[in-house]
mmCIF file of C-alpha atoms in Angstrom:
data_model
loop_
_atom_site.group_PDB
_atom_site.id
_atom_site.type_symbol
_atom_site.label_atom_id
_atom_site.label_comp_id
_atom_site.label_asym_id
_atom_site.label_seq_id
_atom_site.Cartn_x
_atom_site.Cartn_y
_atom_site.Cartn_z
ATOM 1 C CA UNK Z 22 26.325 -225.419 113.671
ATOM 2 C CA UNK Z 23 28.262 -228.670 113.833
ATOM 3 C CA UNK Z 24 30.219 -227.920 110.637
ATOM 4 C CA UNK Z 25 31.089 -224.473 111.991
ATOM 5 C CA UNK Z 26 32.246 -225.995 115.317
ATOM 6 C CA UNK Z 27 34.372 -228.543 113.459
ATOM 7 C CA UNK Z 28 35.906 -225.747 111.383
ATOM 8 C CA UNK Z 29 36.794 -223.784 114.542
ATOM 9 C CA UNK Z 30 38.706 -226.786 115.928
ATOM 10 C CA UNK Z 31 40.442 -227.376 112.587
ATOM 11 C CA UNK Z 32 41.547 -223.734 112.627
ATOM 12 C CA UNK Z 33 42.864 -224.107 116.184
ATOM 13 C CA UNK Z 34 45.238 -227.016 115.476
ATOM 14 C CA UNK Z 35 48.023 -224.940 113.823
ATOM 15 C CA UNK Z 36 48.149 -222.734 116.933
ATOM 16 C CA UNK Z 37 48.998 -225.752 119.098
ATOM 17 C CA UNK Z 38 52.363 -226.004 117.385
ATOM 18 C CA UNK Z 39 52.793 -222.255 116.901
ATOM 19 C CA UNK Z 40 52.517 -222.403 113.113
ATOM 20 C CA UNK Z 41 50.421 -219.251 113.392
ATOM 21 C CA UNK Z 42 50.798 -216.196 115.590
ATOM 22 C CA UNK Z 43 49.281 -217.168 118.911
ATOM 23 C CA UNK Z 44 47.682 -213.714 119.211
ATOM 24 C CA UNK Z 45 45.315 -214.702 116.393
ATOM 25 C CA UNK Z 46 43.968 -217.558 118.546
ATOM 26 C CA UNK Z 47 41.971 -214.872 120.366
ATOM 27 C CA UNK Z 48 39.469 -215.108 117.519
ATOM 28 C CA UNK Z 49 38.856 -218.785 118.398
ATOM 29 C CA UNK Z 50 39.297 -218.998 122.183
ATOM 30 C CA UNK Z 51 37.006 -217.308 124.691
ATOM 31 C CA UNK Z 52 38.794 -215.006 127.164
ATOM 32 C CA UNK Z 53 37.190 -217.086 129.937
ATOM 33 C CA UNK Z 54 38.008 -220.521 128.487
ATOM 34 C CA UNK Z 55 38.151 -223.361 131.011
ATOM 35 C CA UNK Z 56 40.881 -225.923 130.319
ATOM 36 C CA UNK Z 57 40.844 -229.356 131.961
ATOM 37 C CA UNK Z 58 43.924 -231.582 132.109
ATOM 38 C CA UNK Z 59 42.559 -234.686 133.821
ATOM 39 C CA UNK Z 60 41.531 -233.420 137.274
ATOM 40 C CA UNK Z 61 43.468 -230.137 136.947
ATOM 41 C CA UNK Z 62 41.554 -227.060 135.771
ATOM 42 C CA UNK Z 63 42.829 -223.704 134.536
ATOM 43 C CA UNK Z 64 40.867 -220.583 133.676
ATOM 44 C CA UNK Z 65 41.486 -218.004 130.996
ATOM 45 C CA UNK Z 66 42.844 -217.644 127.493
ATOM 46 C CA UNK Z 67 46.225 -216.323 128.666
ATOM 47 C CA UNK Z 68 46.860 -219.493 130.705
ATOM 48 C CA UNK Z 69 45.970 -221.598 127.660
ATOM 49 C CA UNK Z 70 48.303 -219.513 125.486
ATOM 50 C CA UNK Z 71 51.117 -219.833 128.032
ATOM 51 C CA UNK Z 72 50.618 -223.627 128.075
ATOM 52 C CA UNK Z 73 50.957 -223.723 124.270
ATOM 53 C CA UNK Z 74 54.135 -221.624 124.470
ATOM 54 C CA UNK Z 75 55.443 -223.894 127.243
ATOM 55 C CA UNK Z 76 54.929 -227.183 125.397
ATOM 56 C CA UNK Z 77 56.516 -225.706 122.285
ATOM 57 C CA UNK Z 78 59.553 -224.528 124.262
ATOM 58 C CA UNK Z 79 60.573 -228.011 125.399
ATOM 59 C CA UNK Z 80 63.795 -229.118 123.798
ATOM 60 C CA UNK Z 81 63.298 -232.901 123.568
ATOM 61 C CA UNK Z 82 61.276 -232.592 120.336
ATOM 62 C CA UNK Z 83 62.147 -230.295 117.427
ATOM 63 C CA UNK Z 84 59.812 -229.130 114.657
ATOM 64 C CA UNK Z 85 56.727 -230.076 116.679
ATOM 65 C CA UNK Z 86 53.621 -230.668 114.591
ATOM 66 C CA UNK Z 87 50.305 -232.472 114.821
ATOM 67 C CA UNK Z 88 48.675 -234.984 112.523
ATOM 68 C CA UNK Z 89 44.905 -234.976 112.430
ATOM 69 C CA UNK Z 90 43.355 -238.434 112.291
ATOM 70 C CA UNK Z 91 39.707 -237.757 113.067
ATOM 71 C CA UNK Z 92 37.366 -234.983 114.156
ATOM 72 C CA UNK Z 93 34.059 -236.145 115.606
ATOM 73 C CA UNK Z 94 31.057 -234.031 116.511
ATOM 74 C CA UNK Z 95 29.106 -235.388 119.478
ATOM 75 C CA UNK Z 96 25.305 -235.127 119.796
ATOM 76 C CA UNK Z 97 25.737 -232.186 122.216
ATOM 77 C CA UNK Z 98 27.787 -230.316 119.547
ATOM 78 C CA UNK Z 99 31.145 -230.820 121.283
ATOM 79 C CA UNK Z 100 34.037 -231.553 118.961
ATOM 80 C CA UNK Z 101 36.662 -234.209 119.657
ATOM 81 C CA UNK Z 102 39.858 -234.074 117.632
ATOM 82 C CA UNK Z 103 42.260 -236.991 117.633
ATOM 83 C CA UNK Z 104 45.644 -237.438 116.058
ATOM 84 C CA UNK Z 105 49.309 -237.592 117.041
ATOM 85 C CA UNK Z 106 52.205 -235.298 117.789
ATOM 86 C CA UNK Z 107 54.989 -235.429 115.223
ATOM 87 C CA UNK Z 108 58.511 -234.092 115.523
ATOM 88 C CA UNK Z 109 62.218 -234.711 115.317
ATOM 89 C CA UNK Z 110 63.645 -236.636 118.238
ATOM 90 C CA UNK Z 111 67.384 -237.321 118.156
ATOM 91 C CA UNK Z 112 67.372 -236.382 114.468
ATOM 92 C CA UNK Z 113 64.685 -238.924 113.549
ATOM 93 C CA UNK Z 114 61.027 -238.292 112.690
ATOM 94 C CA UNK Z 115 58.922 -239.596 115.572
ATOM 95 C CA UNK Z 116 55.205 -239.856 116.289
ATOM 96 C CA UNK Z 117 53.409 -239.938 119.624
ATOM 97 C CA UNK Z 118 50.835 -242.398 120.799
ATOM 98 C CA UNK Z 119 47.290 -241.305 119.887
ATOM 99 C CA UNK Z 120 46.152 -238.025 121.492
ATOM 100 C CA UNK Z 121 42.750 -236.363 121.676
ATOM 101 C CA UNK Z 122 40.980 -233.323 123.077
ATOM 102 C CA UNK Z 123 37.339 -232.312 123.286
ATOM 103 C CA UNK Z 124 36.123 -228.758 122.761
ATOM 104 C CA UNK Z 125 32.883 -227.053 123.766
ATOM 105 C CA UNK Z 126 32.028 -224.132 121.505
ATOM 106 C CA UNK Z 127 29.525 -221.354 122.150
ATOM 107 C CA UNK Z 128 28.872 -218.310 119.977
ATOM 108 C CA UNK Z 129 31.752 -219.221 117.682
ATOM 109 C CA UNK Z 130 34.418 -219.469 120.425
ATOM 110 C CA UNK Z 131 35.936 -222.357 122.337
ATOM 111 C CA UNK Z 132 34.720 -222.030 125.932
ATOM 112 C CA UNK Z 133 35.908 -225.313 127.424
ATOM 113 C CA UNK Z 134 38.636 -227.857 126.639
ATOM 114 C CA UNK Z 135 39.116 -231.389 127.991
ATOM 115 C CA UNK Z 136 42.462 -233.074 127.526
ATOM 116 C CA UNK Z 137 44.486 -235.706 129.366
ATOM 117 C CA UNK Z 138 47.979 -235.830 130.777
ATOM 118 C CA UNK Z 139 49.088 -238.693 128.551
ATOM 119 C CA UNK Z 140 48.558 -236.416 125.519
ATOM 120 C CA UNK Z 141 51.729 -234.589 126.544
ATOM 121 C CA UNK Z 142 54.095 -237.497 127.238
ATOM 122 C CA UNK Z 143 55.678 -237.161 123.779
ATOM 123 C CA UNK Z 144 56.528 -233.493 124.388
ATOM 124 C CA UNK Z 145 57.016 -233.267 128.153
ATOM 125 C CA UNK Z 146 58.331 -236.744 128.927
ATOM 126 C CA UNK Z 147 57.344 -239.765 131.008
ATOM 127 C CA UNK Z 148 56.522 -237.684 134.105
ATOM 128 C CA UNK Z 149 53.179 -236.986 132.418
ATOM 129 C CA UNK Z 150 52.222 -240.637 132.911
ATOM 130 C CA UNK Z 151 51.763 -240.264 136.673
ATOM 131 C CA UNK Z 152 49.669 -237.823 138.679
ATOM 132 C CA UNK Z 153 52.649 -236.937 140.864
ATOM 133 C CA UNK Z 154 54.731 -236.258 137.752
ATOM 134 C CA UNK Z 155 51.989 -234.037 136.325
ATOM 135 C CA UNK Z 156 51.901 -232.035 139.566
ATOM 136 C CA UNK Z 157 55.659 -231.504 139.212
ATOM 137 C CA UNK Z 158 55.358 -230.449 135.563
ATOM 138 C CA UNK Z 159 52.529 -228.030 136.424
ATOM 139 C CA UNK Z 160 54.623 -226.508 139.197
ATOM 140 C CA UNK Z 161 57.511 -226.126 136.749
ATOM 141 C CA UNK Z 162 55.041 -224.557 134.257
ATOM 142 C CA UNK Z 163 53.991 -221.953 136.845
ATOM 143 C CA UNK Z 164 57.641 -221.084 137.484
ATOM 144 C CA UNK Z 165 58.360 -221.005 133.742
ATOM 145 C CA UNK Z 166 55.505 -218.497 133.305
ATOM 146 C CA UNK Z 167 57.176 -216.146 135.794
ATOM 147 C CA UNK Z 168 60.287 -216.018 133.620
ATOM 148 C CA UNK Z 169 58.442 -216.047 130.269
ATOM 149 C CA UNK Z 170 55.588 -213.548 130.664
ATOM 150 C CA UNK Z 171 53.172 -212.840 127.836
ATOM 151 C CA UNK Z 172 54.227 -209.753 125.887
ATOM 152 C CA UNK Z 173 52.226 -207.530 123.577
ATOM 153 C CA UNK Z 174 52.259 -209.114 120.129
ATOM 154 C CA UNK Z 175 53.385 -212.481 121.596
ATOM 155 C CA UNK Z 176 50.011 -213.641 122.829
#
């Protein structure tokens, strides 16, 4: 089971930087996935997909990618992936500070995700370093979703 769970997370990573059609992530993410960003919690695959679209739409980093440094399976079968964001910033290749996320997998699908606000500083800027800044970014995200709804074939 642990190798299968690790493989599911490895397959998810290209979706985070939209290297694969986000609609295909439905095979990996439960429709009822619970996503935690520090103390903030969101429910549902569509919210997760919108978040991925949102972080990839930010203009401060071009050619966003991830580098995988380590994937660890915990005794309770959760999978923690760590690495860094990579992208072009002001024409130069840049890397983020270390980032990580933990995934709970049941019946071959990711059902819960734990991540932290500082994972997104590289992409979303220094506001992600404070709780007040995160609240502002999340409010902006909700507004962004109103103007960038999910469309058939774009999920």
